[in-house]
Coordinates of C-alpha atoms and ligand atoms in Angstrom, one line a residue:
M1 CA 0.0 0.0 0.0
A2 CA 1.3 3.5 -0.9
K3 CA 2.2 6.1 1.7
H4 CA 1.0 9.6 1.3
I5 CA 2.8 13.0 1.8
F6 CA 0.6 16.1 1.8
V7 CA 2.3 19.5 1.3
T8 CA 0.4 22.5 2.4
G9 CA 1.4 26.2 2.7
G10 CA 0.8 28.9 5.2
V11 CA 1.4 32.6 6.0
V12 CA 1.8 33.9 2.4
S13 CA 1.6 32.5 -1.1
S14 CA 4.6 32.0 -3.4
L15 CA 6.7 30.3 -0.8
G16 CA 7.8 27.6 -3.2
K17 CA 5.5 24.7 -2.3
G18 CA 6.1 23.3 -5.7
L19 CA 9.8 23.4 -5.3
T20 CA 9.6 21.9 -1.8
T21 CA 7.4 19.1 -3.0
A22 CA 9.6 18.4 -6.1
S23 CA 12.8 18.5 -3.9
I24 CA 11.4 16.0 -1.3
A25 CA 10.2 13.8 -4.2
M26 CA 13.6 13.9 -5.9
L27 CA 15.4 12.8 -2.7
L28 CA 13.0 10.0 -2.1
E29 CA 13.3 8.9 -5.8
R30 CA 17.0 8.9 -5.6
R31 CA 16.9 6.7 -2.5
G32 CA 15.1 4.1 -4.6
V33 CA 11.5 5.0 -3.7
S34 CA 8.9 4.8 -6.4
I35 CA 7.0 8.1 -6.3
R36 CA 4.1 10.0 -8.0
I37 CA 3.4 13.7 -7.5
Q38 CA 0.2 15.7 -8.0
K39 CA -1.1 19.2 -7.4
L40 CA -4.6 20.1 -6.3
D41 CA -5.5 23.7 -7.2
P42 CA -8.4 25.3 -5.5
Y43 CA -9.5 27.7 -8.3
L44 CA -12.7 27.2 -10.4
N45 CA -11.1 27.1 -13.9
V46 CA -11.2 23.5 -15.1
D47 CA -7.6 23.9 -16.0
P48 CA -5.2 26.8 -16.4
G49 CA -5.4 26.7 -20.2
T50 CA -7.9 29.6 -20.4
M51 CA -6.0 31.9 -17.9
S52 CA -3.9 34.8 -18.9
P53 CA -0.1 34.3 -18.2
Y54 CA -0.4 37.4 -16.0
Q55 CA -2.9 35.5 -13.7
H56 CA -1.3 32.2 -13.7
G57 CA 2.1 32.2 -15.3
E58 CA 3.0 29.5 -17.8
V59 CA 0.6 26.8 -18.8
Y60 CA 2.6 23.6 -18.6
V61 CA 1.6 20.9 -21.1
L62 CA 2.0 17.2 -20.6
D63 CA 2.4 14.3 -23.1
D64 CA -1.3 13.4 -22.8
G65 CA -2.2 17.0 -23.7
A66 CA -3.2 18.1 -20.2
E67 CA -2.8 21.8 -19.6
T68 CA -1.5 22.1 -16.1
D69 CA 0.0 24.3 -13.4
L70 CA 3.6 25.3 -13.8
D71 CA 4.6 23.4 -10.6
L72 CA 4.3 20.2 -12.8
G73 CA 7.3 21.6 -14.6
H74 CA 9.3 21.5 -11.4
Y75 CA 8.1 17.9 -10.8
E76 CA 9.3 16.8 -14.2
R77 CA 12.6 18.7 -14.0
F78 CA 13.5 17.4 -10.6
T79 CA 12.3 13.8 -10.9
D80 CA 11.5 11.0 -13.4
A81 CA 8.1 10.3 -12.0
P82 CA 5.5 10.0 -14.8
V83 CA 2.9 12.7 -14.9
N84 CA -0.5 12.8 -16.6
R85 CA -4.0 14.3 -16.4
D86 CA -4.3 12.9 -12.9
S87 CA -1.3 14.9 -11.7
N88 CA -3.3 18.1 -11.6
Y89 CA -6.8 18.7 -10.4
T90 CA -8.6 22.0 -9.9
T91 CA -11.8 22.7 -8.1
G92 CA -13.4 23.3 -11.5
K93 CA -12.4 19.8 -12.7
I94 CA -13.6 18.2 -9.5
Y95 CA -17.0 20.0 -9.5
L96 CA -17.4 19.3 -13.2
S97 CA -17.1 15.6 -12.4
V98 CA -19.5 15.8 -9.4
I99 CA -22.1 17.7 -11.4
E100 CA -21.8 15.3 -14.3
K101 CA -22.4 12.4 -11.9
E102 CA -25.4 14.3 -10.4
R103 CA -26.9 14.8 -13.9
R104 CA -26.4 11.1 -14.7
G105 CA -28.3 10.2 -11.5
D106 CA -25.2 8.5 -10.0
Y107 CA -26.0 9.8 -6.5
R108 CA -29.4 8.0 -6.4
G109 CA -31.6 10.7 -5.0
K110 CA -29.2 12.0 -2.4
T111 CA -28.6 15.7 -1.7
V112 CA -25.2 16.4 -3.2
Q113 CA -22.9 18.3 -0.8
V114 CA -19.3 19.5 -0.4
I115 CA -19.0 16.9 2.4
P116 CA -19.1 14.0 1.5
H117 CA -19.5 14.2 -2.3
V118 CA -16.8 16.8 -3.2
T119 CA -14.4 15.5 -0.5
D120 CA -14.9 12.0 -1.8
E121 CA -14.2 13.1 -5.3
I122 CA -11.0 14.8 -4.0
K123 CA -10.0 11.6 -2.2
G124 CA -10.6 9.7 -5.4
C125 CA -8.2 12.0 -7.2
I126 CA -5.5 11.3 -4.6
R127 CA -6.1 7.5 -4.6
R128 CA -5.9 7.4 -8.4
L129 CA -2.1 8.0 -8.2
A130 CA -1.5 5.2 -5.7
V131 CA -1.3 2.5 -8.4
P132 CA 0.4 -0.9 -7.6
G133 CA 4.2 -0.4 -7.5
V134 CA 4.1 3.2 -6.2
D135 CA 5.6 3.6 -2.8
V136 CA 4.8 7.3 -2.1
V137 CA 2.3 9.7 -3.5
L138 CA 3.1 13.4 -2.9
T139 CA 0.1 15.7 -3.0
E140 CA 0.6 19.5 -3.0
I141 CA -2.4 21.6 -2.1
G142 CA -2.3 25.0 -3.9
G143 CA -3.0 28.2 -2.1
T144 CA -2.6 29.0 1.6
V145 CA -4.3 27.5 4.6
G146 CA -7.3 29.6 5.6
D147 CA -8.4 30.4 2.1
I148 CA -12.1 29.8 1.8
E149 CA -11.7 28.0 -1.6
G150 CA -9.1 25.6 -0.1
M151 CA -11.4 24.3 2.7
P152 CA -12.7 21.1 0.9
Y153 CA -9.1 20.0 0.2
Y154 CA -7.9 20.3 3.8
E155 CA -11.1 18.4 4.9
A156 CA -10.5 15.8 2.3
I157 CA -6.8 15.2 3.3
R158 CA -7.8 15.1 6.9
Q159 CA -10.3 12.3 6.1
F160 CA -7.9 10.6 3.8
A161 CA -5.4 10.2 6.7
L162 CA -8.2 8.7 8.8
D163 CA -9.1 6.2 6.1
A164 CA -5.5 5.3 5.1
G165 CA -4.2 5.2 8.6
R166 CA -2.4 8.2 10.2
H167 CA 0.9 6.3 10.2
N168 CA 0.7 6.0 6.4
C169 CA 0.3 9.8 5.9
L170 CA 2.6 12.7 6.5
F171 CA 1.7 16.3 6.6
V172 CA 4.4 18.8 5.6
H173 CA 3.6 22.4 6.1
L174 CA 5.6 25.2 4.5
T175 CA 5.6 28.6 6.3
L176 CA 7.5 31.9 6.3
V177 CA 9.6 33.1 9.2
P178 CA 10.0 36.7 8.3
Y179 CA 12.8 39.0 9.5
L180 CA 11.6 42.3 11.0
K181 CA 14.2 44.9 10.3
A182 CA 12.9 47.4 12.9
A183 CA 12.9 44.7 15.6
G184 CA 16.1 43.2 14.3
E185 CA 14.8 39.7 14.7
L186 CA 13.0 36.8 13.0
K187 CA 9.4 36.3 13.9
T188 CA 7.8 32.9 14.6
K189 CA 4.3 34.1 15.3
P190 CA 3.0 33.8 11.7
T191 CA 4.1 30.2 11.6
Q192 CA 2.4 29.5 14.9
H193 CA -0.9 31.0 13.6
S194 CA -0.7 29.2 10.4
V195 CA -0.3 25.9 12.2
Q196 CA -3.2 26.8 14.5
E197 CA -5.3 27.3 11.4
L198 CA -4.4 23.8 10.2
R199 CA -5.0 22.2 13.6
K200 CA -8.4 23.9 13.7
I201 CA -9.3 21.8 10.7
G202 CA -8.0 18.7 12.4
I203 CA -4.6 18.5 10.7
Q204 CA -1.5 18.3 12.9
P205 CA 1.6 18.9 10.7
D206 CA 4.4 16.3 11.1
V207 CA 7.1 18.4 9.4
L208 CA 7.5 22.2 9.2
V209 CA 9.6 23.7 6.4
C210 CA 10.3 27.3 7.4
R211 CA 11.3 29.7 4.6
T212 CA 13.6 32.4 5.8
E213 CA 16.0 35.0 4.5
R214 CA 18.3 34.5 7.6
E215 CA 19.4 31.5 9.6
I216 CA 16.8 30.7 12.3
P217 CA 18.5 30.6 15.7
E218 CA 18.2 27.3 17.6
G219 CA 16.0 29.0 20.3
D220 CA 13.5 30.0 17.6
C221 CA 13.4 26.5 16.1
E222 CA 12.7 25.1 19.6
K223 CA 10.0 27.6 20.1
I224 CA 8.4 26.8 16.8
A225 CA 8.5 23.1 17.6
Q226 CA 7.0 23.6 21.0
F227 CA 4.2 26.0 20.0
C228 CA 3.3 24.0 16.9
N229 CA 3.5 20.6 18.6
V230 CA 6.1 19.3 16.1
E231 CA 9.3 17.5 17.0
R232 CA 12.4 19.7 17.0
R233 CA 14.1 17.5 14.3
A234 CA 11.1 18.0 12.1
V235 CA 11.4 21.8 12.0
I236 CA 13.4 22.3 8.8
E237 CA 14.9 25.7 7.9
E238 CA 14.8 26.6 4.2
K239 CA 17.0 29.6 3.7
D240 CA 16.6 31.7 0.5
K241 CA 19.0 30.4 -2.2
E242 CA 21.6 32.7 -3.7
V243 CA 21.7 31.6 -7.2
S244 CA 19.2 28.9 -8.2
V245 CA 16.2 26.9 -7.2
Y246 CA 18.2 23.8 -8.0
E247 CA 20.0 24.4 -4.7
V248 CA 16.8 23.5 -2.7
P249 CA 17.2 19.7 -2.8
L250 CA 20.8 20.0 -1.8
G251 CA 19.8 21.9 1.3
F252 CA 17.3 19.2 2.1
A253 CA 19.9 16.5 1.4
D254 CA 22.3 18.2 3.8
R255 CA 19.6 18.1 6.5
K256 CA 18.8 14.5 5.6
V257 CA 15.1 15.4 5.2
E258 CA 14.4 12.2 3.2
E259 CA 15.6 10.1 6.2
L260 CA 13.4 12.0 8.6
I261 CA 10.4 11.5 6.3
A262 CA 11.2 7.8 5.8
D263 CA 11.5 7.4 9.6
K264 CA 8.2 9.0 10.2
L265 CA 6.4 7.1 7.5
G266 CA 8.1 3.7 8.3
L267 CA 9.4 3.7 4.8
A268 CA 12.4 1.8 3.6
L269 CA 15.1 3.7 1.6
P270 CA 16.6 1.0 -0.6
K271 CA 19.5 3.0 -2.1
P272 CA 22.2 5.4 -0.8
L273 CA 21.7 9.0 -1.9
Q274 CA 23.5 9.8 -5.2
I275 CA 23.3 13.5 -6.1
D276 CA 26.8 14.3 -7.4
D277 CA 25.4 15.2 -10.8
W278 CA 23.1 17.7 -9.1
R279 CA 25.9 19.1 -7.1
R280 CA 27.9 19.6 -10.3
L281 CA 24.9 21.3 -11.9
V282 CA 24.6 23.8 -9.0
D283 CA 28.4 24.3 -9.0
R284 CA 28.3 25.2 -12.7
L285 CA 25.4 27.5 -12.2
K286 CA 27.3 29.3 -9.5
N287 CA 30.6 29.4 -11.3
P288 CA 30.1 29.9 -15.0
A289 CA 33.2 30.2 -17.2
H290 CA 31.5 32.1 -20.0
E291 CA 28.6 34.4 -20.5
V292 CA 26.1 34.8 -23.4
T293 CA 23.3 37.2 -23.9
V294 CA 20.0 36.1 -25.4
G295 CA 17.4 38.6 -26.6
F296 CA 14.0 37.3 -25.6
V297 CA 11.1 39.0 -27.4
G298 CA 7.7 38.3 -25.9
K299 CA 4.6 40.0 -24.6
Y300 CA 4.7 39.0 -21.0
V301 CA 8.4 39.7 -20.3
K302 CA 7.7 41.5 -17.0
H303 CA 6.2 38.4 -15.6
R304 CA 9.0 35.9 -15.0
D305 CA 6.6 32.9 -14.6
A306 CA 4.9 33.5 -18.0
Y307 CA 7.8 31.7 -19.8
K308 CA 9.1 29.7 -16.9
S309 CA 10.1 26.5 -18.7
V310 CA 11.8 28.4 -21.5
Y311 CA 14.0 30.3 -19.0
E312 CA 14.8 27.1 -17.3
A313 CA 15.7 25.3 -20.5
L314 CA 18.1 28.2 -21.4
D315 CA 19.8 27.8 -18.0
H316 CA 20.1 24.0 -18.6
A317 CA 21.7 24.7 -22.0
G318 CA 24.0 27.3 -20.4
V319 CA 25.2 24.7 -17.8
H320 CA 26.1 22.4 -20.7
H321 CA 28.3 25.1 -22.2
H322 CA 29.7 26.3 -18.8
A323 CA 28.0 29.6 -19.6
R324 CA 25.7 31.9 -17.8
V325 CA 22.8 32.8 -20.1
R326 CA 21.8 36.4 -19.5
V327 CA 18.3 36.9 -20.8
V328 CA 17.5 40.4 -22.0
R329 CA 13.7 40.5 -21.9
I330 CA 12.3 42.8 -24.6
D331 CA 8.7 43.8 -24.8
S332 CA 7.6 43.0 -28.4
E333 CA 5.2 46.0 -28.5
K334 CA 8.1 48.3 -27.5
L335 CA 10.3 46.6 -30.2
A336 CA 7.6 47.3 -32.8
V337 CA 8.0 51.0 -32.0
E338 CA 11.7 51.4 -31.3
G339 CA 13.0 48.9 -33.9
A340 CA 15.0 45.7 -33.7
E341 CA 18.2 47.4 -34.7
K342 CA 18.2 49.5 -31.5
L343 CA 16.8 46.9 -29.0
L344 CA 18.7 43.9 -30.2
A345 CA 22.1 45.6 -30.5
G346 CA 24.6 43.6 -28.5
V347 CA 22.6 40.4 -28.0
D348 CA 24.3 37.1 -29.1
G349 CA 21.1 35.3 -30.0
L350 CA 17.4 35.8 -30.4
L351 CA 14.6 33.7 -29.0
V352 CA 10.9 34.3 -29.9
P353 CA 8.7 32.2 -27.6
G354 CA 5.0 31.1 -27.9
G355 CA 2.1 33.5 -27.7
F356 CA -1.4 34.3 -28.6
D357 CA -3.3 37.1 -30.3
R358 CA -2.1 40.0 -32.5
R359 CA -0.7 42.3 -29.8
G360 CA 3.0 42.6 -30.1
V361 CA 3.3 40.3 -33.1
E362 CA 4.7 42.9 -35.5
G363 CA 7.6 43.5 -33.1
K364 CA 8.4 39.8 -33.0
I365 CA 8.3 39.6 -36.8
D366 CA 10.7 42.6 -37.0
A367 CA 13.0 40.9 -34.5
V368 CA 13.1 37.8 -36.7
R369 CA 13.9 39.9 -39.8
F370 CA 16.9 41.4 -37.9
A371 CA 18.2 38.0 -36.9
R372 CA 17.8 36.6 -40.5
E373 CA 19.5 39.6 -42.1
T374 CA 22.4 40.0 -39.6
G375 CA 23.2 36.3 -39.1
L376 CA 22.2 36.5 -35.4
P377 CA 21.3 33.0 -34.1
F378 CA 17.6 32.6 -33.9
F379 CA 15.4 30.1 -32.1
G380 CA 11.6 30.3 -32.7
I381 CA 9.1 28.4 -30.6
C382 CA 5.5 27.9 -31.7
L383 CA 4.4 31.4 -32.4
G384 CA 8.1 32.0 -33.0
L385 CA 7.9 29.6 -36.0
Q386 CA 4.8 31.3 -37.3
C387 CA 6.5 34.7 -37.1
A388 CA 9.5 33.4 -38.9
T389 CA 7.3 32.0 -41.7
I390 CA 5.4 35.3 -42.0
E391 CA 8.6 37.3 -42.0
F392 CA 10.1 35.1 -44.7
A393 CA 7.0 35.2 -46.8
R394 CA 6.8 39.0 -46.7
N395 CA 10.4 39.9 -47.0
V396 CA 12.0 37.1 -49.0
A397 CA 9.2 35.4 -51.0
G398 CA 7.7 38.8 -51.9
L399 CA 4.2 37.9 -50.5
A400 CA 3.2 41.4 -49.3
G401 CA 0.8 41.5 -46.5
A402 CA 1.4 37.8 -45.6
N403 CA 0.1 37.0 -42.2
S404 CA -1.6 34.4 -39.9
T405 CA -5.4 34.4 -40.0
E406 CA -5.1 34.6 -36.2
F407 CA -4.0 38.2 -36.6
D408 CA -5.5 39.3 -39.9
M409 CA -8.6 37.4 -41.3
E410 CA -8.3 39.4 -44.5
T411 CA -4.7 38.8 -45.3
P412 CA -4.0 38.3 -49.0
H413 CA -1.5 35.6 -48.1
P414 CA -2.6 33.4 -45.1
V415 CA 0.8 31.6 -44.8
V416 CA -0.4 30.5 -41.3
C417 CA -4.0 29.4 -40.9
L418 CA -6.4 27.2 -39.1
L419 CA -6.5 23.5 -39.8
E420 CA -9.9 22.3 -41.1
E421 CA -10.5 20.4 -37.8
Q422 CA -10.1 23.6 -35.9
Q423 CA -12.5 25.7 -38.0
A424 CA -15.6 24.4 -36.3
V425 CA -14.2 24.8 -32.8
T426 CA -16.1 27.3 -30.6
D427 CA -15.0 26.6 -27.1
L428 CA -11.6 27.9 -26.0
G429 CA -10.8 25.5 -23.2
G430 CA -8.9 22.3 -24.0
T431 CA -9.5 22.5 -27.8
Q432 CA -6.1 23.3 -29.2
R433 CA -3.7 20.8 -30.7
L434 CA -2.4 19.6 -27.4
G435 CA 0.2 17.1 -26.2
A436 CA 3.0 14.9 -27.6
S437 CA 3.1 14.0 -31.3
P438 CA 5.9 12.6 -33.5
C439 CA 8.0 14.7 -35.8
H440 CA 10.1 13.4 -38.7
L441 CA 13.3 15.3 -39.2
L442 CA 14.9 15.9 -42.6
P443 CA 18.5 14.5 -42.9
G444 CA 21.3 17.1 -43.2
T445 CA 19.4 19.9 -41.3
K446 CA 20.4 21.6 -38.1
A447 CA 17.3 20.2 -36.3
R448 CA 18.3 16.7 -37.3
Q449 CA 21.9 17.3 -36.3
A450 CA 20.8 18.6 -32.9
Y451 CA 18.5 15.8 -32.0
G452 CA 20.8 13.1 -33.5
V453 CA 17.8 10.9 -34.4
D454 CA 15.2 10.8 -37.3
V455 CA 12.0 10.8 -35.3
V456 CA 11.3 12.8 -32.1
S457 CA 8.3 13.3 -29.9
E458 CA 7.5 16.8 -28.7
R459 CA 4.6 18.5 -26.9
H460 CA 2.2 21.0 -28.6
R461 CA -0.2 23.7 -27.7
H462 CA -1.4 25.7 -30.6
R463 CA -4.3 26.1 -33.0
Y464 CA -2.8 27.5 -36.2
E465 CA -0.4 25.8 -38.7
V466 CA 1.8 26.7 -41.6
N467 CA -0.4 26.7 -44.7
N468 CA 0.6 23.9 -47.0
H469 CA -0.6 25.9 -50.0
Y470 CA 2.4 28.2 -49.6
R471 CA 5.1 25.5 -48.8
E472 CA 6.4 25.3 -52.3
R473 CA 6.7 29.0 -52.8
L474 CA 8.6 29.4 -49.5
A475 CA 10.8 26.5 -50.2
A476 CA 11.7 27.8 -53.6
R477 CA 13.1 30.9 -51.9
G478 CA 15.1 28.9 -49.4
L479 CA 13.0 28.2 -46.4
V480 CA 13.7 24.5 -45.5
V481 CA 11.0 22.5 -43.7
S482 CA 13.2 20.4 -41.5
G483 CA 10.5 18.6 -39.6
T484 CA 7.0 17.4 -40.4
S485 CA 4.3 15.2 -38.9
P486 CA 4.7 11.6 -40.0
D487 CA 2.3 12.0 -42.9
G488 CA 4.2 15.1 -44.0
N489 CA 1.1 17.3 -43.7
L490 CA 2.0 19.5 -40.7
V491 CA 5.1 21.7 -40.7
E492 CA 6.9 21.0 -37.4
A493 CA 10.2 22.8 -38.0
V494 CA 11.7 25.3 -40.4
E495 CA 15.2 26.6 -40.9
L496 CA 17.5 28.6 -43.1
P497 CA 20.6 26.7 -44.4
G498 CA 22.8 29.6 -45.2
H499 CA 22.4 31.2 -41.8
P500 CA 24.7 30.4 -38.8
W501 CA 21.7 29.0 -36.8
F502 CA 18.1 29.8 -37.7
V503 CA 15.7 27.1 -36.4
A504 CA 12.1 27.4 -35.5
V505 CA 9.7 24.7 -34.2
Q506 CA 6.0 24.5 -33.9
C507 CA 6.2 22.4 -30.7
H508 CA 7.3 23.5 -27.2
P509 CA 10.7 21.8 -26.6
E510 CA 11.1 23.7 -23.3
F511 CA 8.8 21.1 -21.7
R512 CA 11.3 18.3 -22.3
S513 CA 14.5 20.0 -21.0
K514 CA 16.0 18.7 -17.8
P515 CA 18.7 20.4 -15.7
T516 CA 21.2 17.6 -16.3
Q517 CA 19.9 16.7 -19.8
P518 CA 19.5 20.0 -21.7
H519 CA 17.1 19.9 -24.7
P520 CA 19.2 19.5 -27.9
L521 CA 17.7 22.5 -29.6
F522 CA 18.3 24.8 -26.7
R523 CA 21.8 23.4 -26.3
D524 CA 22.7 24.1 -29.9
F525 CA 21.0 27.5 -29.9
V526 CA 23.0 28.6 -26.9
G527 CA 26.1 27.0 -28.5
A528 CA 25.6 29.1 -31.7
S529 CA 25.0 32.2 -29.6
L530 CA 28.3 31.6 -27.8
R531 CA 30.1 31.3 -31.2
C532 CA 28.4 34.5 -32.4
R533 CA 29.7 36.3 -29.3
R534 CA 33.2 35.0 -29.8
E535 CA 33.3 35.9 -33.4
R536 CA 32.1 39.4 -32.7
K537 CA 34.8 39.8 -30.0
D538 CA 37.4 38.6 -32.4
E539 CA 36.3 41.1 -35.0
A540 CA 36.3 43.9 -32.5
R541 CA 39.8 42.9 -31.4
G542 CA 40.8 42.8 -35.0
R543 CA 39.6 46.4 -35.3
G544 CA 41.9 47.2 -32.3
E545 CA 39.1 47.7 -29.8
R546 CA 39.5 46.8 -26.2
V547 CA 37.4 43.8 -25.4
T548 CA 36.5 42.5 -21.9
V549 CA 35.6 38.8 -21.5
Ligands
LIG1 N1 -1.2 31.5 -31.4 C1 -0.5 30.5 -32.1 C2 -1.5 29.3 -32.3 O1 -2.4 29.1 -31.7 C3 0.7 30.0 -31.4 C4 0.5 29.3 -30.1 C5 1.7 29.2 -29.2 O2 2.7 29.9 -29.4 N2 1.6 28.4 -28.2 O3 -1.2 28.5 -33.2

């Protein structure tokens, strides 16, 4: 029978519950424990797919096409545990299921209520991950204890522990121990209150993870333990990390958190801990030998979480090359006004990520033009591929006014358009081309060279496609389709052979990059950008200019 770990949060949001959950999962997995991870989100959207990146950050897509919370990205980057639709539930998804059952008559005349029907549904979602062979299921509860919308979840996990046996369940609570400058000390009261809130619901946390910007003195740890009714050894300090989130599991490993958890759950840890690769990763992140600057032209550049996995994938590629990747985030609307020449001066590569609707698109297209004309390495992702196609059509193939029908329904040259199957779609939620699909790569191309194999599988999230009607005309002017769907019908990758590195893909490769296994396209893009930087420096030296490293 599987054991269960529930991770809750208190005091404030954004404490990094996802990272804490992923880090604990990683240590258990590396000790030979078979794990599954899930996130339960208390909002009413059925999934985050319809939310603005400002509201929610990135929508993280899984192989099965589920549009999920960005914490699932942490789970996949930190562990090898399989994730699928059952790894992320929202209140919307849970209520939808309850209401569908009610309409079918499954409740046989009963009054359908939050307790027991919604809580039973939640317990079912948790149980669904505990398949044979799984030792531990980690369930992260989104939001903060005390939120009205979170109540059914806390009630459900309290009941779950009763059903499964308290000794089979572990409650980990993440809190903040703030430093008050005026008082010159750390404050434990918010943690005490937050635990009181949990205990009111009937949940006694077993482990407290305390986020702090300063070391918590022993006296304060003892105080927290006593007031919160938690063993002293189970009060874990989690100090803010200097450089990278990838340091979090190392901090836990130093404190032997996985041994504490195993001890409390009566769980065997079959293997010794092996995390040298992770230590090397953090060491490289902290001590890069080189630096490279990537211009990142998007619409939500002020919001770091909007393109989370892309930034992470750039870091992974940087680690591979011993380089720090400095991302210069450029607002595409600003670029449309001020011009690519000005805003991209000095960057070593250009990345245009995914996006929706026409705002800012002309800036992205202008950025691609600049990269194509000046030999600046370019990597286009999803909308980035569509922008590259539009730019090439307009400025190389002479198709004036070429556009995507997403941005201009009346364009004379719809080089990007809706597939027939998408034309009848009216609902926005969950109806895009979603999830993993195979892509065949053309021999001799940069994409094929990067991947090193003929067929790859990548995740998708888009509605529009390159219009096959224009493929020949674009190819005649030099745009190479380097990847297609197996039947050849969908354009999956394009590139320009004469250019140092100009590759764009319709998929989202960022969802497959891992810290110690960078995605091949990100790896080669950063590699090309580093070469570009070196060549520029050599040229500047050749002109007798003083060049710093
Ligand atoms: N808006 C484009 C489409 O729907 C691109 C989507 C994306 O970049 N994820 O096809």
